[in-house]
Amino acid sequence: MAVYFDNNATTPLDPAVADKMCGFLKEHYGNPSSIYPIGRAVKEIITAARENVAAALGAQRGEIFFTSSGTESDNWAIQGVLNTTPEKREIIISTIEHPAILSQAKFLEKKGVKVSYVPVDSSGVVDLDFLRAAVTPQTALISIMHANNEIGTIQPIDKIVSIAREHGVQVHCDAVQSFGKLDLDVMKLGVDLLTVSGHKIYGPKGIGALYIRKGVDVCPFIHGGHQERGLRAGTENTIGIVGFGEAARILLERGRKDRERIEKLTDSLKDGIKRVIPKVIFNGHPEKRVKNTLNVAFPGLESEAILLALATKGISISTGSACSSESEEVSPVLLAIGLRPEIARSCIRISLGRFNTEEDVRVFLRELPDIIIKLRQISAFDPDV
Ligand code: PLP
C-alpha cells in the first residue's frame, strides 16, 4: 500500500479537478483573446476560475493575476515592485524563505539591490525588532512568507504589515504553503501582494497566481500581449487555470472540514512517533504552524537513509524543500532555526493532505520503528546516551 506523506511538495490532483479539466479540454480550444464565440466562451470560463481563486482568498476578481507558478509570482512580486520604484533599492526578506525568494534575492544582490535578511527564533518566527530596525527610506518591499514549507511555522503577517505601514513600505507574502491549510483573507492579512500556487491545493502544476491589491503599482514581469490586463503577457494556460479555479472552489466547499480531519491525523501521527521512537525532536512552532506538517529530527541518523528505507516500504516523505531535496546541502531553514548541521541532516518532513487516511498513519507507525532501530544499529547511535 502506497502512503503519500509529502503534500507540501505537491498534492495529488483532486479527481473532481481532473474531471473538470478533461471536460474543458474536450470541449474548448479557443483563444480567450479572440472575440468570436469560441474564444469568448473560454474567456468566460477563465473569469469564473478567477472568481473562485479570488473568493478563496477574500480578494476581488480584478486583483488576481494568473502566472505559471508560485515561483513566477514570487519573482514578479519583488521585481515588479522594485521596477516601479527605481529610487528605492532595498528589500527585506526572512532567512527561511523558499528558494523562489532566497535565490532571487541573491540574484538581485548582484544587480546592486541591498537585501536585509530577518533572522528567526528557534521555532522559526521572524524577529520583529530586527525587521523594524532594518526598514530604511530606501526600502521598496518587505517579503515574508506566511507558512514555512519545511517546518510549517506561521509568521505574524499582521504585525509585519503594521511595521511596514509605519514606514509606507509595501508587503508581499508568499502564501503558497498556507493556501488551503489556513483560512486566507487578504483583507485581514493586509498585504499588498500575495503568492499562491495550484499544485499545493489539489490542482494542477504549472499554474500560480499573484494577488495585487487594487491600487498597488507593479511593473509587468513578462512583456508581450495584453493578457492579464496587460500585466502578464502570454496566451493563458487555460487548462491550468480551469483546474486551479476548480481546486479553489472545492477548497471553499470542504477546506475547513478537510483541515480538521488532517489535523487530527497529524496529531495522532505525532503522538505515535513519540510513543514508538525515543529521542526524536519536533521542529517548528508547537502551536503557530500549519497543522499538516511535522518536521522531525532523528539525532545520529541521516535523513536520506530514513527516506530511502521508507520508500522501499511504499511511503513517500521528504527531507525538506522539494526544490533542494536532490542537493547535498543542509537545509538553510533548519540551520536558520539554530539546529547543528548534523541534527539538520537527520530531519525528515512529513506532510499530510486531503487524501490521507487513518490507515496511512497506522502503516507509517508500523514501518518506522524497525527502520529507525536498524539505522541506529548501523550508525551505533545509542538513544540512552
Ligand atoms: N513558495 C513556497 C513556500 C513553496 O513551498 C513553493 C513550492 O514548494 C513555492 C513558493 C514555489 O511554487 P511553485 O512550485 O508553484 O513554483
mmCIF file with all atom_site columns, N, CA, C and O in Angstrom, residues 45-67 73 179 184-186 194-198 201 204 207-211 228 240-252:
data_model
loop_
_atom_site.group_PDB
_atom_site.id
_atom_site.type_symbol
_atom_site.label_atom_id
_atom_site.label_alt_id
_atom_site.label_comp_id
_atom_site.label_asym_id
_atom_site.label_entity_id
_atom_site.label_seq_id
_atom_site.pdbx_PDB_ins_code
_atom_site.Cartn_x
_atom_site.Cartn_y
_atom_site.Cartn_z
_atom_site.occupancy
_atom_site.B_iso_or_equiv
_atom_site.pdbx_formal_charge
_atom_site.auth_seq_id
_atom_site.auth_comp_id
_atom_site.auth_asym_id
_atom_site.auth_atom_id
_atom_site.pdbx_PDB_model_num
ATOM 1   N N  . ILE A 1 45  ? -14.916 31.232 -19.020 1.00 0.00 ? 45  ILE A N  1
ATOM 2   C CA . ILE A 1 45  ? -14.504 30.153 -18.105 1.00 0.00 ? 45  ILE A CA 1
ATOM 3   C C  . ILE A 1 45  ? -13.324 30.632 -17.247 1.00 0.00 ? 45  ILE A C  1
ATOM 4   O O  . ILE A 1 45  ? -13.245 30.368 -16.041 1.00 0.00 ? 45  ILE A O  1
ATOM 5   N N  . ILE A 1 46  ? -12.420 31.379 -17.868 1.00 0.00 ? 46  ILE A N  1
ATOM 6   C CA . ILE A 1 46  ? -11.276 31.925 -17.111 1.00 0.00 ? 46  ILE A CA 1
ATOM 7   C C  . ILE A 1 46  ? -11.774 32.901 -16.043 1.00 0.00 ? 46  ILE A C  1
ATOM 8   O O  . ILE A 1 46  ? -11.293 32.906 -14.907 1.00 0.00 ? 46  ILE A O  1
ATOM 9   N N  . THR A 1 47  ? -12.751 33.695 -16.415 1.00 0.00 ? 47  THR A N  1
ATOM 10  C CA . THR A 1 47  ? -13.295 34.667 -15.452 1.00 0.00 ? 47  THR A CA 1
ATOM 11  C C  . THR A 1 47  ? -13.897 33.943 -14.248 1.00 0.00 ? 47  THR A C  1
ATOM 12  O O  . THR A 1 47  ? -13.692 34.348 -13.098 1.00 0.00 ? 47  THR A O  1
ATOM 13  N N  . ALA A 1 48  ? -14.598 32.839 -14.522 1.00 0.00 ? 48  ALA A N  1
ATOM 14  C CA . ALA A 1 48  ? -15.199 32.077 -13.417 1.00 0.00 ? 48  ALA A CA 1
ATOM 15  C C  . ALA A 1 48  ? -14.106 31.499 -12.516 1.00 0.00 ? 48  ALA A C  1
ATOM 16  O O  . ALA A 1 48  ? -14.219 31.517 -11.283 1.00 0.00 ? 48  ALA A O  1
ATOM 17  N N  . ALA A 1 49  ? -13.034 30.999 -13.138 1.00 0.00 ? 49  ALA A N  1
ATOM 18  C CA . ALA A 1 49  ? -11.925 30.437 -12.347 1.00 0.00 ? 49  ALA A CA 1
ATOM 19  C C  . ALA A 1 49  ? -11.274 31.540 -11.511 1.00 0.00 ? 49  ALA A C  1
ATOM 20  O O  . ALA A 1 49  ? -10.939 31.334 -10.334 1.00 0.00 ? 49  ALA A O  1
ATOM 21  N N  . ARG A 1 50  ? -11.116 32.698 -12.100 1.00 0.00 ? 50  ARG A N  1
ATOM 22  C CA . ARG A 1 50  ? -10.508 33.834 -11.383 1.00 0.00 ? 50  ARG A CA 1
ATOM 23  C C  . ARG A 1 50  ? -11.380 34.221 -10.176 1.00 0.00 ? 50  ARG A C  1
ATOM 24  O O  . ARG A 1 50  ? -10.867 34.517 -9.099  1.00 0.00 ? 50  ARG A O  1
ATOM 25  N N  . GLU A 1 51  ? -12.687 34.156 -10.395 1.00 0.00 ? 51  GLU A N  1
ATOM 26  C CA . GLU A 1 51  ? -13.598 34.468 -9.290  1.00 0.00 ? 51  GLU A CA 1
ATOM 27  C C  . GLU A 1 51  ? -13.437 33.463 -8.149  1.00 0.00 ? 51  GLU A C  1
ATOM 28  O O  . GLU A 1 51  ? -13.446 33.844 -6.974  1.00 0.00 ? 51  GLU A O  1
ATOM 29  N N  . ASN A 1 52  ? -13.278 32.195 -8.494  1.00 0.00 ? 52  ASN A N  1
ATOM 30  C CA . ASN A 1 52  ? -13.114 31.167 -7.455  1.00 0.00 ? 52  ASN A CA 1
ATOM 31  C C  . ASN A 1 52  ? -11.832 31.387 -6.654  1.00 0.00 ? 52  ASN A C  1
ATOM 32  O O  . ASN A 1 52  ? -11.827 31.285 -5.433  1.00 0.00 ? 52  ASN A O  1
ATOM 33  N N  . VAL A 1 53  ? -10.736 31.662 -7.369  1.00 0.00 ? 53  VAL A N  1
ATOM 34  C CA . VAL A 1 53  ? -9.456  31.885 -6.661  1.00 0.00 ? 53  VAL A CA 1
ATOM 35  C C  . VAL A 1 53  ? -9.580  33.127 -5.790  1.00 0.00 ? 53  VAL A C  1
ATOM 36  O O  . VAL A 1 53  ? -9.164  33.139 -4.619  1.00 0.00 ? 53  VAL A O  1
ATOM 37  N N  . ALA A 1 54  ? -10.194 34.177 -6.338  1.00 0.00 ? 54  ALA A N  1
ATOM 38  C CA . ALA A 1 54  ? -10.376 35.422 -5.566  1.00 0.00 ? 54  ALA A CA 1
ATOM 39  C C  . ALA A 1 54  ? -11.212 35.142 -4.310  1.00 0.00 ? 54  ALA A C  1
ATOM 40  O O  . ALA A 1 54  ? -10.859 35.573 -3.206  1.00 0.00 ? 54  ALA A O  1
ATOM 41  N N  . ALA A 1 55  ? -12.306 34.383 -4.478  1.00 0.00 ? 55  ALA A N  1
ATOM 42  C CA . ALA A 1 55  ? -13.188 34.105 -3.334  1.00 0.00 ? 55  ALA A CA 1
ATOM 43  C C  . ALA A 1 55  ? -12.448 33.331 -2.250  1.00 0.00 ? 55  ALA A C  1
ATOM 44  O O  . ALA A 1 55  ? -12.617 33.595 -1.055  1.00 0.00 ? 55  ALA A O  1
ATOM 45  N N  . ALA A 1 56  ? -11.592 32.398 -2.677  1.00 0.00 ? 56  ALA A N  1
ATOM 46  C CA . ALA A 1 56  ? -10.858 31.592 -1.688  1.00 0.00 ? 56  ALA A CA 1
ATOM 47  C C  . ALA A 1 56  ? -9.838  32.426 -0.928  1.00 0.00 ? 56  ALA A C  1
ATOM 48  O O  . ALA A 1 56  ? -9.347  32.017 0.128   1.00 0.00 ? 56  ALA A O  1
ATOM 49  N N  . LEU A 1 57  ? -9.512  33.600 -1.476  1.00 0.00 ? 57  LEU A N  1
ATOM 50  C CA . LEU A 1 57  ? -8.515  34.468 -0.831  1.00 0.00 ? 57  LEU A CA 1
ATOM 51  C C  . LEU A 1 57  ? -9.146  35.720 -0.220  1.00 0.00 ? 57  LEU A C  1
ATOM 52  O O  . LEU A 1 57  ? -8.439  36.564 0.334   1.00 0.00 ? 57  LEU A O  1
ATOM 53  N N  . GLY A 1 58  ? -10.445 35.857 -0.350  1.00 0.00 ? 58  GLY A N  1
ATOM 54  C CA . GLY A 1 58  ? -11.105 37.072 0.137   1.00 0.00 ? 58  GLY A CA 1
ATOM 55  C C  . GLY A 1 58  ? -10.749 38.290 -0.698  1.00 0.00 ? 58  GLY A C  1
ATOM 56  O O  . GLY A 1 58  ? -10.814 39.431 -0.215  1.00 0.00 ? 58  GLY A O  1
ATOM 57  N N  . ALA A 1 59  ? -10.382 38.064 -1.959  1.00 0.00 ? 59  ALA A N  1
ATOM 58  C CA . ALA A 1 59  ? -9.963  39.173 -2.837  1.00 0.00 ? 59  ALA A CA 1
ATOM 59  C C  . ALA A 1 59  ? -11.058 39.478 -3.855  1.00 0.00 ? 59  ALA A C  1
ATOM 60  O O  . ALA A 1 59  ? -12.070 38.771 -3.944  1.00 0.00 ? 59  ALA A O  1
ATOM 61  N N  . GLN A 1 60  ? -10.838 40.550 -4.624  1.00 0.00 ? 60  GLN A N  1
ATOM 62  C CA . GLN A 1 60  ? -11.745 40.824 -5.741  1.00 0.00 ? 60  GLN A CA 1
ATOM 63  C C  . GLN A 1 60  ? -11.186 40.156 -7.000  1.00 0.00 ? 60  GLN A C  1
ATOM 64  O O  . GLN A 1 60  ? -9.963  39.999 -7.119  1.00 0.00 ? 60  GLN A O  1
ATOM 65  N N  . ARG A 1 61  ? -12.080 39.844 -7.904  1.00 0.00 ? 61  ARG A N  1
ATOM 66  C CA . ARG A 1 61  ? -11.649 39.150 -9.125  1.00 0.00 ? 61  ARG A CA 1
ATOM 67  C C  . ARG A 1 61  ? -10.527 39.897 -9.859  1.00 0.00 ? 61  ARG A C  1
ATOM 68  O O  . ARG A 1 61  ? -9.555  39.314 -10.313 1.00 0.00 ? 61  ARG A O  1
ATOM 69  N N  . GLY A 1 62  ? -10.649 41.200 -9.913  1.00 0.00 ? 62  GLY A N  1
ATOM 70  C CA . GLY A 1 62  ? -9.671  42.013 -10.656 1.00 0.00 ? 62  GLY A CA 1
ATOM 71  C C  . GLY A 1 62  ? -8.319  42.107 -9.981  1.00 0.00 ? 62  GLY A C  1
ATOM 72  O O  . GLY A 1 62  ? -7.383  42.695 -10.529 1.00 0.00 ? 62  GLY A O  1
ATOM 73  N N  . GLU A 1 63  ? -8.211  41.527 -8.771  1.00 0.00 ? 63  GLU A N  1
ATOM 74  C CA . GLU A 1 63  ? -6.927  41.587 -8.050  1.00 0.00 ? 63  GLU A CA 1
ATOM 75  C C  . GLU A 1 63  ? -6.113  40.303 -8.233  1.00 0.00 ? 63  GLU A C  1
ATOM 76  O O  . GLU A 1 63  ? -5.018  40.182 -7.694  1.00 0.00 ? 63  GLU A O  1
ATOM 77  N N  . ILE A 1 64  ? -6.652  39.337 -8.986  1.00 0.00 ? 64  ILE A N  1
ATOM 78  C CA . ILE A 1 64  ? -5.982  38.044 -9.177  1.00 0.00 ? 64  ILE A CA 1
ATOM 79  C C  . ILE A 1 64  ? -5.396  37.978 -10.582 1.00 0.00 ? 64  ILE A C  1
ATOM 80  O O  . ILE A 1 64  ? -6.105  38.147 -11.579 1.00 0.00 ? 64  ILE A O  1
ATOM 81  N N  . PHE A 1 65  ? -4.092  37.700 -10.661 1.00 0.00 ? 65  PHE A N  1
ATOM 82  C CA . PHE A 1 65  ? -3.391  37.595 -11.946 1.00 0.00 ? 65  PHE A CA 1
ATOM 83  C C  . PHE A 1 65  ? -2.780  36.205 -12.029 1.00 0.00 ? 65  PHE A C  1
ATOM 84  O O  . PHE A 1 65  ? -2.013  35.806 -11.142 1.00 0.00 ? 65  PHE A O  1
ATOM 85  N N  . PHE A 1 66  ? -3.133  35.470 -13.089 1.00 0.00 ? 66  PHE A N  1
ATOM 86  C CA . PHE A 1 66  ? -2.596  34.114 -13.215 1.00 0.00 ? 66  PHE A CA 1
ATOM 87  C C  . PHE A 1 66  ? -1.165  34.163 -13.745 1.00 0.00 ? 66  PHE A C  1
ATOM 88  O O  . PHE A 1 66  ? -0.818  34.991 -14.600 1.00 0.00 ? 66  PHE A O  1
ATOM 89  N N  . THR A 1 67  ? -0.345  33.258 -13.196 1.00 0.00 ? 67  THR A N  1
ATOM 90  C CA . THR A 1 67  ? 1.059   33.135 -13.615 1.00 0.00 ? 67  THR A CA 1
ATOM 91  C C  . THR A 1 67  ? 1.349   31.654 -13.867 1.00 0.00 ? 67  THR A C  1
ATOM 92  O O  . THR A 1 67  ? 0.447   30.820 -13.754 1.00 0.00 ? 67  THR A O  1
ATOM 93  N N  . SER A 1 73  ? 5.224   34.006 -9.486  1.00 0.00 ? 73  SER A N  1
ATOM 94  C CA . SER A 1 73  ? 4.541   35.051 -8.713  1.00 0.00 ? 73  SER A CA 1
ATOM 95  C C  . SER A 1 73  ? 5.513   35.708 -7.731  1.00 0.00 ? 73  SER A C  1
ATOM 96  O O  . SER A 1 73  ? 5.510   36.934 -7.561  1.00 0.00 ? 73  SER A O  1
ATOM 97  N N  . PHE A 1 179 ? -2.085  28.516 1.774   1.00 0.00 ? 179 PHE A N  1
ATOM 98  C CA . PHE A 1 179 ? -3.317  28.428 0.987   1.00 0.00 ? 179 PHE A CA 1
ATOM 99  C C  . PHE A 1 179 ? -3.832  26.995 1.066   1.00 0.00 ? 179 PHE A C  1
ATOM 100 O O  . PHE A 1 179 ? -3.128  26.055 0.696   1.00 0.00 ? 179 PHE A O  1
ATOM 101 N N  . LEU A 1 184 ? -7.527  31.853 4.461   1.00 0.00 ? 184 LEU A N  1
ATOM 102 C CA . LEU A 1 184 ? -6.772  33.032 3.995   1.00 0.00 ? 184 LEU A CA 1
ATOM 103 C C  . LEU A 1 184 ? -7.736  34.152 3.644   1.00 0.00 ? 184 LEU A C  1
ATOM 104 O O  . LEU A 1 184 ? -8.734  33.940 2.963   1.00 0.00 ? 184 LEU A O  1
ATOM 105 N N  . ASP A 1 185 ? -7.405  35.343 4.106   1.00 0.00 ? 185 ASP A N  1
ATOM 106 C CA . ASP A 1 185 ? -8.197  36.518 3.773   1.00 0.00 ? 185 ASP A CA 1
ATOM 107 C C  . ASP A 1 185 ? -7.231  37.676 3.588   1.00 0.00 ? 185 ASP A C  1
ATOM 108 O O  . ASP A 1 185 ? -6.651  38.184 4.563   1.00 0.00 ? 185 ASP A O  1
ATOM 109 N N  . VAL A 1 186 ? -7.068  38.080 2.353   1.00 0.00 ? 186 VAL A N  1
ATOM 110 C CA . VAL A 1 186 ? -6.059  39.121 2.070   1.00 0.00 ? 186 VAL A CA 1
ATOM 111 C C  . VAL A 1 186 ? -6.399  40.442 2.765   1.00 0.00 ? 186 VAL A C  1
ATOM 112 O O  . VAL A 1 186 ? -5.495  41.202 3.114   1.00 0.00 ? 186 VAL A O  1
ATOM 113 N N  . LEU A 1 194 ? 0.355   38.896 -2.802  1.00 0.00 ? 194 LEU A N  1
ATOM 114 C CA . LEU A 1 194 ? 0.354   37.567 -2.170  1.00 0.00 ? 194 LEU A CA 1
ATOM 115 C C  . LEU A 1 194 ? 0.439   36.491 -3.253  1.00 0.00 ? 194 LEU A C  1
ATOM 116 O O  . LEU A 1 194 ? -0.233  36.577 -4.280  1.00 0.00 ? 194 LEU A O  1
ATOM 117 N N  . THR A 1 195 ? 1.289   35.508 -2.986  1.00 0.00 ? 195 THR A N  1
ATOM 118 C CA . THR A 1 195 ? 1.539   34.434 -3.955  1.00 0.00 ? 195 THR A CA 1
ATOM 119 C C  . THR A 1 195 ? 0.825   33.153 -3.563  1.00 0.00 ? 195 THR A C  1
ATOM 120 O O  . THR A 1 195 ? 0.888   32.752 -2.397  1.00 0.00 ? 195 THR A O  1
ATOM 121 N N  . VAL A 1 196 ? 0.186   32.506 -4.534  1.00 0.00 ? 196 VAL A N  1
ATOM 122 C CA . VAL A 1 196 ? -0.378  31.163 -4.319  1.00 0.00 ? 196 VAL A CA 1
ATOM 123 C C  . VAL A 1 196 ? -0.063  30.279 -5.531  1.00 0.00 ? 196 VAL A C  1
ATOM 124 O O  . VAL A 1 196 ? 0.313   30.788 -6.593  1.00 0.00 ? 196 VAL A O  1
ATOM 125 N N  . SER A 1 197 ? -0.223  28.965 -5.334  1.00 0.00 ? 197 SER A N  1
ATOM 126 C CA . SER A 1 197 ? 0.130   28.019 -6.401  1.00 0.00 ? 197 SER A CA 1
ATOM 127 C C  . SER A 1 197 ? -0.903  26.900 -6.486  1.00 0.00 ? 197 SER A C  1
ATOM 128 O O  . SER A 1 197 ? -1.379  26.418 -5.445  1.00 0.00 ? 197 SER A O  1
ATOM 129 N N  . GLY A 1 198 ? -1.218  26.472 -7.703  1.00 0.00 ? 198 GLY A N  1
ATOM 130 C CA . GLY A 1 198 ? -2.277  25.487 -7.921  1.00 0.00 ? 198 GLY A CA 1
ATOM 131 C C  . GLY A 1 198 ? -1.993  24.108 -7.361  1.00 0.00 ? 198 GLY A C  1
ATOM 132 O O  . GLY A 1 198 ? -2.875  23.451 -6.806  1.00 0.00 ? 198 GLY A O  1
ATOM 133 N N  . ILE A 1 201 ? -2.897  22.892 -3.728  1.00 0.00 ? 201 ILE A N  1
ATOM 134 C CA . ILE A 1 201 ? -4.294  22.796 -3.265  1.00 0.00 ? 201 ILE A CA 1
ATOM 135 C C  . ILE A 1 201 ? -5.087  21.783 -4.115  1.00 0.00 ? 201 ILE A C  1
ATOM 136 O O  . ILE A 1 201 ? -6.246  21.986 -4.400  1.00 0.00 ? 201 ILE A O  1
ATOM 137 N N  . PRO A 1 204 ? -3.659  21.512 -10.623 1.00 0.00 ? 204 PRO A N  1
ATOM 138 C CA . PRO A 1 204 ? -2.538  21.108 -11.477 1.00 0.00 ? 204 PRO A CA 1
ATOM 139 C C  . PRO A 1 204 ? -1.257  21.888 -11.194 1.00 0.00 ? 204 PRO A C  1
ATOM 140 O O  . PRO A 1 204 ? -1.288  22.940 -10.567 1.00 0.00 ? 204 PRO A O  1
ATOM 141 N N  . ILE A 1 207 ? 0.706   26.307 -12.636 1.00 0.00 ? 207 ILE A N  1
ATOM 142 C CA . ILE A 1 207 ? -0.238  27.424 -12.594 1.00 0.00 ? 207 ILE A CA 1
ATOM 143 C C  . ILE A 1 207 ? -0.162  28.048 -11.192 1.00 0.00 ? 207 ILE A C  1
ATOM 144 O O  . ILE A 1 207 ? -0.182  27.352 -10.190 1.00 0.00 ? 207 ILE A O  1
ATOM 145 N N  . GLY A 1 208 ? -0.033  29.354 -11.188 1.00 0.00 ? 208 GLY A N  1
ATOM 146 C CA . GLY A 1 208 ? 0.007   30.081 -9.918  1.00 0.00 ? 208 GLY A CA 1
ATOM 147 C C  . GLY A 1 208 ? -0.784  31.363 -10.073 1.00 0.00 ? 208 GLY A C  1
ATOM 148 O O  . GLY A 1 208 ? -1.380  31.624 -11.132 1.00 0.00 ? 208 GLY A O  1
ATOM 149 N N  . ALA A 1 209 ? -0.821  32.139 -9.017  1.00 0.00 ? 209 ALA A N  1
ATOM 150 C CA . ALA A 1 209 ? -1.470  33.446 -9.123  1.00 0.00 ? 209 ALA A CA 1
ATOM 151 C C  . ALA A 1 209 ? -0.764  34.431 -8.208  1.00 0.00 ? 209 ALA A C  1
ATOM 152 O O  . ALA A 1 209 ? -0.159  34.045 -7.198  1.00 0.00 ? 209 ALA A O  1
ATOM 153 N N  . LEU A 1 210 ? -0.834  35.683 -8.615  1.00 0.00 ? 210 LEU A N  1
ATOM 154 C CA . LEU A 1 210 ? -0.365  36.763 -7.754  1.00 0.00 ? 210 LEU A CA 1
ATOM 155 C C  . LEU A 1 210 ? -1.560  37.653 -7.461  1.00 0.00 ? 210 LEU A C  1
ATOM 156 O O  . LEU A 1 210 ? -2.249  38.107 -8.390  1.00 0.00 ? 210 LEU A O  1
ATOM 157 N N  . TYR A 1 211 ? -1.815  37.863 -6.170  1.00 0.00 ? 211 TYR A N  1
ATOM 158 C CA . TYR A 1 211 ? -2.827  38.843 -5.757  1.00 0.00 ? 211 TYR A CA 1
ATOM 159 C C  . TYR A 1 211 ? -2.123  40.190 -5.716  1.00 0.00 ? 211 TYR A C  1
ATOM 160 O O  . TYR A 1 211 ? -1.063  40.329 -5.092  1.00 0.00 ? 211 TYR A O  1
ATOM 161 N N  . GLU A 1 228 ? -3.965  39.155 -19.074 1.00 0.00 ? 228 GLU A N  1
ATOM 162 C CA . GLU A 1 228 ? -3.943  39.518 -17.648 1.00 0.00 ? 228 GLU A CA 1
ATOM 163 C C  . GLU A 1 228 ? -3.854  41.040 -17.481 1.00 0.00 ? 228 GLU A C  1
ATOM 164 O O  . GLU A 1 228 ? -3.034  41.576 -16.762 1.00 0.00 ? 228 GLU A O  1
ATOM 165 N N  . GLY A 1 240 ? -4.744  24.899 -17.136 1.00 0.00 ? 240 GLY A N  1
ATOM 166 C CA . GLY A 1 240 ? -4.233  25.085 -15.769 1.00 0.00 ? 240 GLY A CA 1
ATOM 167 C C  . GLY A 1 240 ? -5.149  25.994 -14.965 1.00 0.00 ? 240 GLY A C  1
ATOM 168 O O  . GLY A 1 240 ? -5.445  25.731 -13.792 1.00 0.00 ? 240 GLY A O  1
ATOM 169 N N  . ILE A 1 241 ? -5.599  27.046 -15.610 1.00 0.00 ? 241 ILE A N  1
ATOM 170 C CA . ILE A 1 241 ? -6.487  27.996 -14.920 1.00 0.00 ? 241 ILE A CA 1
ATOM 171 C C  . ILE A 1 241 ? -7.800  27.314 -14.533 1.00 0.00 ? 241 ILE A C  1
ATOM 172 O O  . ILE A 1 241 ? -8.309  27.483 -13.425 1.00 0.00 ? 241 ILE A O  1
ATOM 173 N N  . VAL A 1 242 ? -8.327  26.515 -15.454 1.00 0.00 ? 242 VAL A N  1
ATOM 174 C CA . VAL A 1 242 ? -9.586  25.795 -15.167 1.00 0.00 ? 242 VAL A CA 1
ATOM 175 C C  . VAL A 1 242 ? -9.403  24.891 -13.944 1.00 0.00 ? 242 VAL A C  1
ATOM 176 O O  . VAL A 1 242 ? -10.224 24.871 -13.021 1.00 0.00 ? 242 VAL A O  1
ATOM 177 N N  . GLY A 1 243 ? -8.281  24.166 -13.915 1.00 0.00 ? 243 GLY A N  1
ATOM 178 C CA . GLY A 1 243 ? -8.017  23.266 -12.791 1.00 0.00 ? 243 GLY A CA 1
ATOM 179 C C  . GLY A 1 243 ? -7.823  24.032 -11.489 1.00 0.00 ? 243 GLY A C  1
ATOM 180 O O  . GLY A 1 243 ? -8.337  23.631 -10.435 1.00 0.00 ? 243 GLY A O  1
ATOM 181 N N  . PHE A 1 244 ? -7.089  25.137 -11.557 1.00 0.00 ? 244 PHE A N  1
ATOM 182 C CA . PHE A 1 244 ? -6.819  25.944 -10.359 1.00 0.00 ? 244 PHE A CA 1
ATOM 183 C C  . PHE A 1 244 ? -8.146  26.503 -9.819  1.00 0.00 ? 244 PHE A C  1
ATOM 184 O O  . PHE A 1 244 ? -8.409  26.477 -8.610  1.00 0.00 ? 244 PHE A O  1
ATOM 185 N N  . GLY A 1 245 ? -8.981  26.971 -10.731 1.00 0.00 ? 245 GLY A N  1
ATOM 186 C CA . GLY A 1 245 ? -10.273 27.542 -10.319 1.00 0.00 ? 245 GLY A CA 1
ATOM 187 C C  . GLY A 1 245 ? -11.146 26.503 -9.635  1.00 0.00 ? 245 GLY A C  1
ATOM 188 O O  . GLY A 1 245 ? -11.774 26.764 -8.612  1.00 0.00 ? 245 GLY A O  1
ATOM 189 N N  . GLU A 1 246 ? -11.136 25.285 -10.196 1.00 0.00 ? 246 GLU A N  1
ATOM 190 C CA . GLU A 1 246 ? -11.956 24.224 -9.601  1.00 0.00 ? 246 GLU A CA 1
ATOM 191 C C  . GLU A 1 246 ? -11.387 23.813 -8.239  1.00 0.00 ? 246 GLU A C  1
ATOM 192 O O  . GLU A 1 246 ? -12.144 23.580 -7.281  1.00 0.00 ? 246 GLU A O  1
ATOM 193 N N  . ALA A 1 247 ? -10.061 23.746 -8.162  1.00 0.00 ? 247 ALA A N  1
ATOM 194 C CA . ALA A 1 247 ? -9.430  23.387 -6.880  1.00 0.00 ? 247 ALA A CA 1
ATOM 195 C C  . ALA A 1 247 ? -9.781  24.429 -5.815  1.00 0.00 ? 247 ALA A C  1
ATOM 196 O O  . ALA A 1 247 ? -10.052 24.081 -4.662  1.00 0.00 ? 247 ALA A O  1
ATOM 197 N N  . ALA A 1 248 ? -9.798  25.707 -6.210  1.00 0.00 ? 248 ALA A N  1
ATOM 198 C CA . ALA A 1 248 ? -10.139 26.777 -5.252  1.00 0.00 ? 248 ALA A CA 1
ATOM 199 C C  . ALA A 1 248 ? -11.603 26.664 -4.830  1.00 0.00 ? 248 ALA A C  1
ATOM 200 O O  . ALA A 1 248 ? -11.941 26.860 -3.667  1.00 0.00 ? 248 ALA A O  1
ATOM 201 N N  . ARG A 1 249 ? -12.453 26.314 -5.786  1.00 0.00 ? 249 ARG A N  1
ATOM 202 C CA . ARG A 1 249 ? -13.882 26.165 -5.462  1.00 0.00 ? 249 ARG A CA 1
ATOM 203 C C  . ARG A 1 249 ? -14.081 25.033 -4.436  1.00 0.00 ? 249 ARG A C  1
ATOM 204 O O  . ARG A 1 249 ? -14.804 25.184 -3.452  1.00 0.00 ? 249 ARG A O  1
ATOM 205 N N  . ILE A 1 250 ? -13.382 23.928 -4.670  1.00 0.00 ? 250 ILE A N  1
ATOM 206 C CA . ILE A 1 250 ? -13.512 22.781 -3.752  1.00 0.00 ? 250 ILE A CA 1
ATOM 207 C C  . ILE A 1 250 ? -12.975 23.158 -2.364  1.00 0.00 ? 250 ILE A C  1
ATOM 208 O O  . ILE A 1 250 ? -13.520 22.757 -1.341  1.00 0.00 ? 250 ILE A O  1
ATOM 209 N N  . LEU A 1 251 ? -11.912 23.941 -2.371  1.00 0.00 ? 251 LEU A N  1
ATOM 210 C CA . LEU A 1 251 ? -11.339 24.402 -1.094  1.00 0.00 ? 251 LEU A CA 1
ATOM 211 C C  . LEU A 1 251 ? -12.385 25.171 -0.288  1.00 0.00 ? 251 LEU A C  1
ATOM 212 O O  . LEU A 1 251 ? -12.524 24.971 0.927   1.00 0.00 ? 251 LEU A O  1
ATOM 213 N N  . LEU A 1 252 ? -13.107 26.029 -0.978  1.00 0.00 ? 252 LEU A N  1
ATOM 214 C CA . LEU A 1 252 ? -14.140 26.811 -0.293  1.00 0.00 ? 252 LEU A CA 1
ATOM 215 C C  . LEU A 1 252 ? -15.232 25.893 0.259   1.00 0.00 ? 252 LEU A C  1
ATOM 216 O O  . LEU A 1 252 ? -15.775 26.104 1.326   1.00 0.00 ? 252 LEU A O  1
#
